[in-house]
mmCIF file of C-alpha atoms in Angstrom:
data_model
loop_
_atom_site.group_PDB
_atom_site.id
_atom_site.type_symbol
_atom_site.label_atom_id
_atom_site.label_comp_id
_atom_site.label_asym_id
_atom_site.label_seq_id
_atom_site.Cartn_x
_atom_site.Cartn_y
_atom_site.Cartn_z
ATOM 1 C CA UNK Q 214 -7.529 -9.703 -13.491
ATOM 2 C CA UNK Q 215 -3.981 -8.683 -12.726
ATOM 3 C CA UNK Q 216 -1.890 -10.453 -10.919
ATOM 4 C CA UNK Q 217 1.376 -9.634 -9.658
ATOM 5 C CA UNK Q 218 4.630 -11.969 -8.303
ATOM 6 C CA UNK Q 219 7.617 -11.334 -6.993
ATOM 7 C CA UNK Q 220 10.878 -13.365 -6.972
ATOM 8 C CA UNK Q 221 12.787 -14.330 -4.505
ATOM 9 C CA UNK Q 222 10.144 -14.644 -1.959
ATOM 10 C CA UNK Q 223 13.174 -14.042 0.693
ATOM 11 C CA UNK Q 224 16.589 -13.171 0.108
ATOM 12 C CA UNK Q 225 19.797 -13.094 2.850
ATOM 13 C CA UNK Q 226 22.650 -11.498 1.298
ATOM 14 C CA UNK Q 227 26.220 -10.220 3.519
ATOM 15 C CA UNK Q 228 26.343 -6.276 4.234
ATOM 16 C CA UNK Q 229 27.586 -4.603 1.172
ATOM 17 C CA UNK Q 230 26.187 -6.682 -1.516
ATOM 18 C CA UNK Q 231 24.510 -5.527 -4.311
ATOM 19 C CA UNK Q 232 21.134 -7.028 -5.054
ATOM 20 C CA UNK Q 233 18.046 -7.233 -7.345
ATOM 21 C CA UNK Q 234 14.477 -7.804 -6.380
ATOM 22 C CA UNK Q 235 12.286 -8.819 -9.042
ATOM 23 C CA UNK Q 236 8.239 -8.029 -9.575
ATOM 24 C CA UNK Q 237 6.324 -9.595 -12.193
ATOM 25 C CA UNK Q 238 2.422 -8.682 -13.774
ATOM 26 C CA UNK Q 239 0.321 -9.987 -15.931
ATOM 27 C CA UNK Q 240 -1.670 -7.444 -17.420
ATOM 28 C CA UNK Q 241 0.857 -4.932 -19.347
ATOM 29 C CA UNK Q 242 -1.564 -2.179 -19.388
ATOM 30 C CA UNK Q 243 -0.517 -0.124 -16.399
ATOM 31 C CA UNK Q 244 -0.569 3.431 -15.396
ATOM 32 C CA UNK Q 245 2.370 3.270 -13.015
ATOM 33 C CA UNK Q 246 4.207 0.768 -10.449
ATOM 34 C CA UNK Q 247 5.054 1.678 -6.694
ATOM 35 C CA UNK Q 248 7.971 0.226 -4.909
ATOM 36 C CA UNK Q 249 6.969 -0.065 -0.744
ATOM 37 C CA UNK Q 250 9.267 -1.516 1.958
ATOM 38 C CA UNK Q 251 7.448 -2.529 5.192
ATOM 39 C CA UNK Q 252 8.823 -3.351 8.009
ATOM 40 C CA UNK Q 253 7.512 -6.242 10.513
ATOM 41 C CA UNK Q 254 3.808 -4.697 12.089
ATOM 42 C CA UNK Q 255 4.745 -1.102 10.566
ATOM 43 C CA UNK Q 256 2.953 1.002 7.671
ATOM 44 C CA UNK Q 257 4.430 0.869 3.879
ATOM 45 C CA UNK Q 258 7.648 3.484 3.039
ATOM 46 C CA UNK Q 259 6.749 4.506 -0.416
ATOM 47 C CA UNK Q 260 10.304 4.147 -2.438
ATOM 48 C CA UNK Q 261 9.903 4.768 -6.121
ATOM 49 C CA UNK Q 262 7.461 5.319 -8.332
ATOM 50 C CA UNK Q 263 7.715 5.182 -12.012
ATOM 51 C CA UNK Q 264 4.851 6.119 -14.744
ATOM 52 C CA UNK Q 265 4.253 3.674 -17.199
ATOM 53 C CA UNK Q 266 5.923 5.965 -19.996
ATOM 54 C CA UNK Q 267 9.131 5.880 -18.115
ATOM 55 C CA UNK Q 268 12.053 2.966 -18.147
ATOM 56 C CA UNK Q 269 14.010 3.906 -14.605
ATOM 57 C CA UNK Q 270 13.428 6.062 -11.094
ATOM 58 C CA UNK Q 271 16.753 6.456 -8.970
ATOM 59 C CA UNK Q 272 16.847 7.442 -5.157
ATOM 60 C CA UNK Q 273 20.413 7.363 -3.585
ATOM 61 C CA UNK Q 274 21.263 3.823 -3.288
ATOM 62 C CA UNK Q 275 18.057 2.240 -5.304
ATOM 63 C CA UNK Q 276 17.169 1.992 -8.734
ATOM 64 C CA UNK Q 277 14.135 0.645 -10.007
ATOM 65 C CA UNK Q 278 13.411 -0.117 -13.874
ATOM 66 C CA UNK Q 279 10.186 -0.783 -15.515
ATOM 67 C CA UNK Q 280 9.439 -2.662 -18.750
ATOM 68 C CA UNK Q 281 5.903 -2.710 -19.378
ATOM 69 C CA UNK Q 282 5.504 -4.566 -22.276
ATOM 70 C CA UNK Q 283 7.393 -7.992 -20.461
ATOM 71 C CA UNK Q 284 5.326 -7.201 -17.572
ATOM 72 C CA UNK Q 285 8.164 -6.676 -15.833
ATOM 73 C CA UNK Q 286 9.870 -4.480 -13.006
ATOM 74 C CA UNK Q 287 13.312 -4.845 -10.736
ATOM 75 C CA UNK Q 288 14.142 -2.658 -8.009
ATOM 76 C CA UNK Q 289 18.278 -2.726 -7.532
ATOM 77 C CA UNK Q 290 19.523 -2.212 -4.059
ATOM 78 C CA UNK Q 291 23.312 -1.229 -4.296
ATOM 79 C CA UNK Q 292 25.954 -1.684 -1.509
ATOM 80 C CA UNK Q 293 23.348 -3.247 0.942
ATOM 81 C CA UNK Q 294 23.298 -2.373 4.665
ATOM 82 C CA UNK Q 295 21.880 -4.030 7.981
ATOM 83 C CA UNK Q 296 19.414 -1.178 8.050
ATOM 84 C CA UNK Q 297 18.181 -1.873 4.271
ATOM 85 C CA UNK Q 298 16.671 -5.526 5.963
ATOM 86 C CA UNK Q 299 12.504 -4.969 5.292
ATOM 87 C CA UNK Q 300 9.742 -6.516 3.233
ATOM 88 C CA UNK Q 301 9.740 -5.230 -0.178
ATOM 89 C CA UNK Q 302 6.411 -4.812 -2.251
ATOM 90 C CA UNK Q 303 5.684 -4.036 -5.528
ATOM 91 C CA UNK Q 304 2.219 -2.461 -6.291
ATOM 92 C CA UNK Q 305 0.848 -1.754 -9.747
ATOM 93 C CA UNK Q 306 -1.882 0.275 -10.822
ATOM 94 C CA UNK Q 307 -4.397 -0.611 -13.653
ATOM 95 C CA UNK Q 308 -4.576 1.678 -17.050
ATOM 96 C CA UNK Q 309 -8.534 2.059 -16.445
ATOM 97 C CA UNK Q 310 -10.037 4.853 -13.909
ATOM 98 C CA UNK Q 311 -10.952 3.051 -11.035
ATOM 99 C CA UNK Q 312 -8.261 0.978 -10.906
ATOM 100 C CA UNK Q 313 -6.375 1.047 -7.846
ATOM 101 C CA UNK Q 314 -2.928 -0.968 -6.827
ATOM 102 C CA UNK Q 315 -2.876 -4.588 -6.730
ATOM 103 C CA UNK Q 316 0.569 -5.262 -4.612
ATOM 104 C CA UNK Q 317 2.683 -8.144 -5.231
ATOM 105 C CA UNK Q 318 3.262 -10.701 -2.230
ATOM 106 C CA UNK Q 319 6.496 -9.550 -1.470
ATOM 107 C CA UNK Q 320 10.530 -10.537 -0.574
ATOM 108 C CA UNK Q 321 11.621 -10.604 2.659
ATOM 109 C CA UNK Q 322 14.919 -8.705 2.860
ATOM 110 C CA UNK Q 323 18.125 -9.899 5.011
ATOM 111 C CA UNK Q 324 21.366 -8.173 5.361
ATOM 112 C CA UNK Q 325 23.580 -9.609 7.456
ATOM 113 C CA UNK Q 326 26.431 -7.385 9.638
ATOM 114 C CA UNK P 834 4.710 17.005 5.333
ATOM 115 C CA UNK P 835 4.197 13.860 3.966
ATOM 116 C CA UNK P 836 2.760 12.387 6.355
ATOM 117 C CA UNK P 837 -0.561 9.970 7.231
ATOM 118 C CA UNK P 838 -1.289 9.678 10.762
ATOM 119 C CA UNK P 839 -3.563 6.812 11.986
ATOM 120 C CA UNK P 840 -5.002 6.506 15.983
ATOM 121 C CA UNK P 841 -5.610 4.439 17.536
ATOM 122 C CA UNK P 842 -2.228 1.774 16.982
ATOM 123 C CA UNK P 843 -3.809 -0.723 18.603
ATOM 124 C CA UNK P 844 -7.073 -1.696 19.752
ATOM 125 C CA UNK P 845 -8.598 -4.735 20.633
ATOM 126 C CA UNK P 846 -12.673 -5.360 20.509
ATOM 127 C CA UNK P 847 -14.826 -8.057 21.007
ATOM 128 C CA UNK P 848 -17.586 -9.306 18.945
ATOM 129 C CA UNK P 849 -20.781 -7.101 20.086
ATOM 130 C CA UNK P 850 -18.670 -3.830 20.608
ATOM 131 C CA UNK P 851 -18.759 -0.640 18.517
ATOM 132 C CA UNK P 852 -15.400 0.816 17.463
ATOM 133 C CA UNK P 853 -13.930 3.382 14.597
ATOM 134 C CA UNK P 854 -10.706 3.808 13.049
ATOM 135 C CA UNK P 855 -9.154 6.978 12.125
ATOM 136 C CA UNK P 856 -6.833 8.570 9.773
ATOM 137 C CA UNK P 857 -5.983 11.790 8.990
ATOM 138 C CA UNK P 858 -3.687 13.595 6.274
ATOM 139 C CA UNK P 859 -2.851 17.139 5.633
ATOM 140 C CA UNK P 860 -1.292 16.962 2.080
ATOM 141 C CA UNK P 861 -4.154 18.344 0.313
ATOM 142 C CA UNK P 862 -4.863 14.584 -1.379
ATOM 143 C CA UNK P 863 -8.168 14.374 -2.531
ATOM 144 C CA UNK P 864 -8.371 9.974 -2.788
ATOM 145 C CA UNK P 865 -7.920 8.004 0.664
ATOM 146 C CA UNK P 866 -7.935 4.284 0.826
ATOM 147 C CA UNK P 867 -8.495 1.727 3.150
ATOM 148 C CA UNK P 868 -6.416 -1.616 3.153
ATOM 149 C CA UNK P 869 -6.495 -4.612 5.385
ATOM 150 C CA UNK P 870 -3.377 -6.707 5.468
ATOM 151 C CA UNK P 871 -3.080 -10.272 7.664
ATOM 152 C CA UNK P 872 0.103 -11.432 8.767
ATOM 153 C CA UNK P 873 3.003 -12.304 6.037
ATOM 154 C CA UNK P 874 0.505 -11.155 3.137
ATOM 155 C CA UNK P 875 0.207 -8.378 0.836
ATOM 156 C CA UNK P 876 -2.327 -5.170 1.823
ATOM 157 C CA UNK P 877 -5.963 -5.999 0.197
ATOM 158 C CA UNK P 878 -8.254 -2.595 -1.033
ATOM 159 C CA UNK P 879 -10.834 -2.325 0.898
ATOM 160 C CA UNK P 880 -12.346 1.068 -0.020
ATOM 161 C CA UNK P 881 -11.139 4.134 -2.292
ATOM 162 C CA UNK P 882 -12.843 8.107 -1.532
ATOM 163 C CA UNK P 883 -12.048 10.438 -4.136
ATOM 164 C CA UNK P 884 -13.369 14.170 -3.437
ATOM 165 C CA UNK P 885 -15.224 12.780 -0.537
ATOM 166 C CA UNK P 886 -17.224 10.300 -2.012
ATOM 167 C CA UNK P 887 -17.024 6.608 -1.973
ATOM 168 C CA UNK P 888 -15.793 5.309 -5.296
ATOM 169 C CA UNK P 889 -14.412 1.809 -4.719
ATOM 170 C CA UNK P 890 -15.926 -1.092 -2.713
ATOM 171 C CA UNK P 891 -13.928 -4.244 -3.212
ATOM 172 C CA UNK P 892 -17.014 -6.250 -1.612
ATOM 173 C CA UNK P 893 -16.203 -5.725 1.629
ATOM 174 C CA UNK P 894 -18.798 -7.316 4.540
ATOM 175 C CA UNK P 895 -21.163 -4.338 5.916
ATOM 176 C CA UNK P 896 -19.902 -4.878 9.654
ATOM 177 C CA UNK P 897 -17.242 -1.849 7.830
ATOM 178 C CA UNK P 898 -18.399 1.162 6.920
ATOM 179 C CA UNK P 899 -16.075 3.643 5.861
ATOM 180 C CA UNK P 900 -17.062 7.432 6.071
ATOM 181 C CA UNK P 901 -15.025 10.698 4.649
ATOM 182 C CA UNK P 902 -16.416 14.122 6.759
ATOM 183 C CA UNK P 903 -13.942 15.759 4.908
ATOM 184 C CA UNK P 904 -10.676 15.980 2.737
ATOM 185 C CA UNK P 905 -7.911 15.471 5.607
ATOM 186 C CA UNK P 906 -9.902 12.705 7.229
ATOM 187 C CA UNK P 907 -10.954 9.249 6.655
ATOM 188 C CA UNK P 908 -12.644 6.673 9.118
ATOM 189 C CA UNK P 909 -13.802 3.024 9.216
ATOM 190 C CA UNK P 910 -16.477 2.133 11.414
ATOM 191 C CA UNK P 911 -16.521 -1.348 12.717
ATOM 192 C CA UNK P 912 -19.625 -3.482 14.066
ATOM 193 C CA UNK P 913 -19.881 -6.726 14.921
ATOM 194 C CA UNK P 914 -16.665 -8.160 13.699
ATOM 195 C CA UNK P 915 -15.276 -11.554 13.769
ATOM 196 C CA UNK P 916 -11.993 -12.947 14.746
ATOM 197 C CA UNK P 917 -10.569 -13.441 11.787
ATOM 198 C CA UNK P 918 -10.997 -9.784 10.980
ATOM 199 C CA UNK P 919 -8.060 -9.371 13.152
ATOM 200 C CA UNK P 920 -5.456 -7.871 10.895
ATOM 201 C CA UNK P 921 -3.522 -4.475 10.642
ATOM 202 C CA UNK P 922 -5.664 -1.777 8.926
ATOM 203 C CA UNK P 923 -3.709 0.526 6.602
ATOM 204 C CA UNK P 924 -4.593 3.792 5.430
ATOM 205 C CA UNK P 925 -3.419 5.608 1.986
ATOM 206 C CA UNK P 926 -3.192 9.069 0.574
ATOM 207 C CA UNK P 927 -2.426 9.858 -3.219
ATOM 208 C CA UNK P 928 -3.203 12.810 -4.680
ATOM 209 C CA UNK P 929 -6.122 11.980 -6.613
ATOM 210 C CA UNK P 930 -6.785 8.836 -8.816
ATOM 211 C CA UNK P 931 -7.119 10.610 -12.154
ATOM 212 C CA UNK P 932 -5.032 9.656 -14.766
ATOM 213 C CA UNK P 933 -2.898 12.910 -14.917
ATOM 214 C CA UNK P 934 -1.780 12.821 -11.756
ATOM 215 C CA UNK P 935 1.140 10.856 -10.173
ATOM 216 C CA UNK P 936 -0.846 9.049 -7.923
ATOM 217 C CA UNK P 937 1.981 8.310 -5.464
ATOM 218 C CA UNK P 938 0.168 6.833 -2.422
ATOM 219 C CA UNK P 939 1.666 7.384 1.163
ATOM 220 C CA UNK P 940 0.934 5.229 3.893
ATOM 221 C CA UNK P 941 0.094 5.652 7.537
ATOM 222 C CA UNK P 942 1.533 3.051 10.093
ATOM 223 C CA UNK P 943 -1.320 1.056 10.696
ATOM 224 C CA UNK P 944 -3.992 0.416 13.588
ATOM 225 C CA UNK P 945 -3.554 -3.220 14.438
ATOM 226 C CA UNK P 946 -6.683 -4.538 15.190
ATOM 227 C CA UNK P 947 -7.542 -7.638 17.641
ATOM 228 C CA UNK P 948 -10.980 -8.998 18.119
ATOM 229 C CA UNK P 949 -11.616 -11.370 20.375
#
């Protein structure tokens, strides 16, 4: 069964930083991973998503890499702003049809002004 | 538009009443999915449509019955709920769940659901 973890559970960083959020899985066979943020009592904003023949998605400021066979993902958040301050989940989603996303637990996101 | 609308946002029930949730996307996805998430954790599956038809139950309790009428629309029927099914109740889009398609899902804000 896979099972996913993410590191730091919560981060506070000053405005400006950059930062890396880290996602973990167990089972390497994957068809893709989805990075979410959520903010508190609101729907998931889908960020990235990268196949599991790919190494790196960008979007503006973000940058997510995937490497399957560690069972690993990071999602790097550059030149951080009050308005980047969310919950940040990592989802992946099993090689097999039928497989849908099992989402990590999450890191709370601060960015202080 | 990528966009997944959910009504209502809130709503708050009590133990005998009858109640659905509704959510409704007009992206031309053919796979919907329900998800329950409690406070502070991670969304859980709790259903998966593909072309209209059920295709994943994560052994959710019968008091929720999910029902498709059609591509764009997706509801969850509640009966006789308990307390701690209090939670917000998420629903997805993706494209389809085939393996040759992206399968970005999008996300609709939520109805956050009380019962008393």
């Amino acid at each position: 069964k896979q099972e996913v973890t993410q590191i730091p559970a919560a981060l506070s960083v000053p405005e400006g930083e950059n930062l890396v959020l880290n996602c973990s899985f167990t089972d390497s066979a994957i068809y893709n991973l989805q990075w979410f943020r959520q903010d508190p009592g609101k729907g998931l904003t889908s960020l990235l998503l990268i196949q599991s023949s790919q190494r790196e998605q960008t979007s503006g400021r973000l940058n997510a890499s995937l490497d399957k066979s560690s069972g690993r993902s990071t999602l790097y958040i550059a030149a951080s702003q009050p308005g980047d301050s969310a919950t940040y989940l990592c989802a992946v989603r099993g090689d097999n049809y039928g497989q849908n996303f099992v989402f990590g637990p999450g890191t709370r996101l601060s960015v202080l002004p | 538009d990528t966009e997944v609308t959910q009504t209502p946002k809130h709503l708050v029930m009590g133990m005998t009443n009858k109640k659905s949730l509704k959510c409704e996307q007009h992206m031309g996805h053919r796979a919907m999915y329900w998800y329950k998430q409690k406070a502070k954790k991670p969304p859980e599956l709790m259903f998966v449509y593909s072309y209209e038809k059920l295709s994943i139950n994560e052994s959710v309790p019968s008091r929720f019955s999910p029902e498709c009428p059609n591509s764009s629309l997706l509801n969850l029927h509640l009966h006789a709920l308990q307390p701690e099914d209090s939670a917000l109740y998420l629903c997805a889009s993706s494209q389809d769940i085939l393996r040759d398609r992206e399968n970005e899902q999008f996300f609709g804000p939520g109805t956050r659901l009380t019962v008393l």
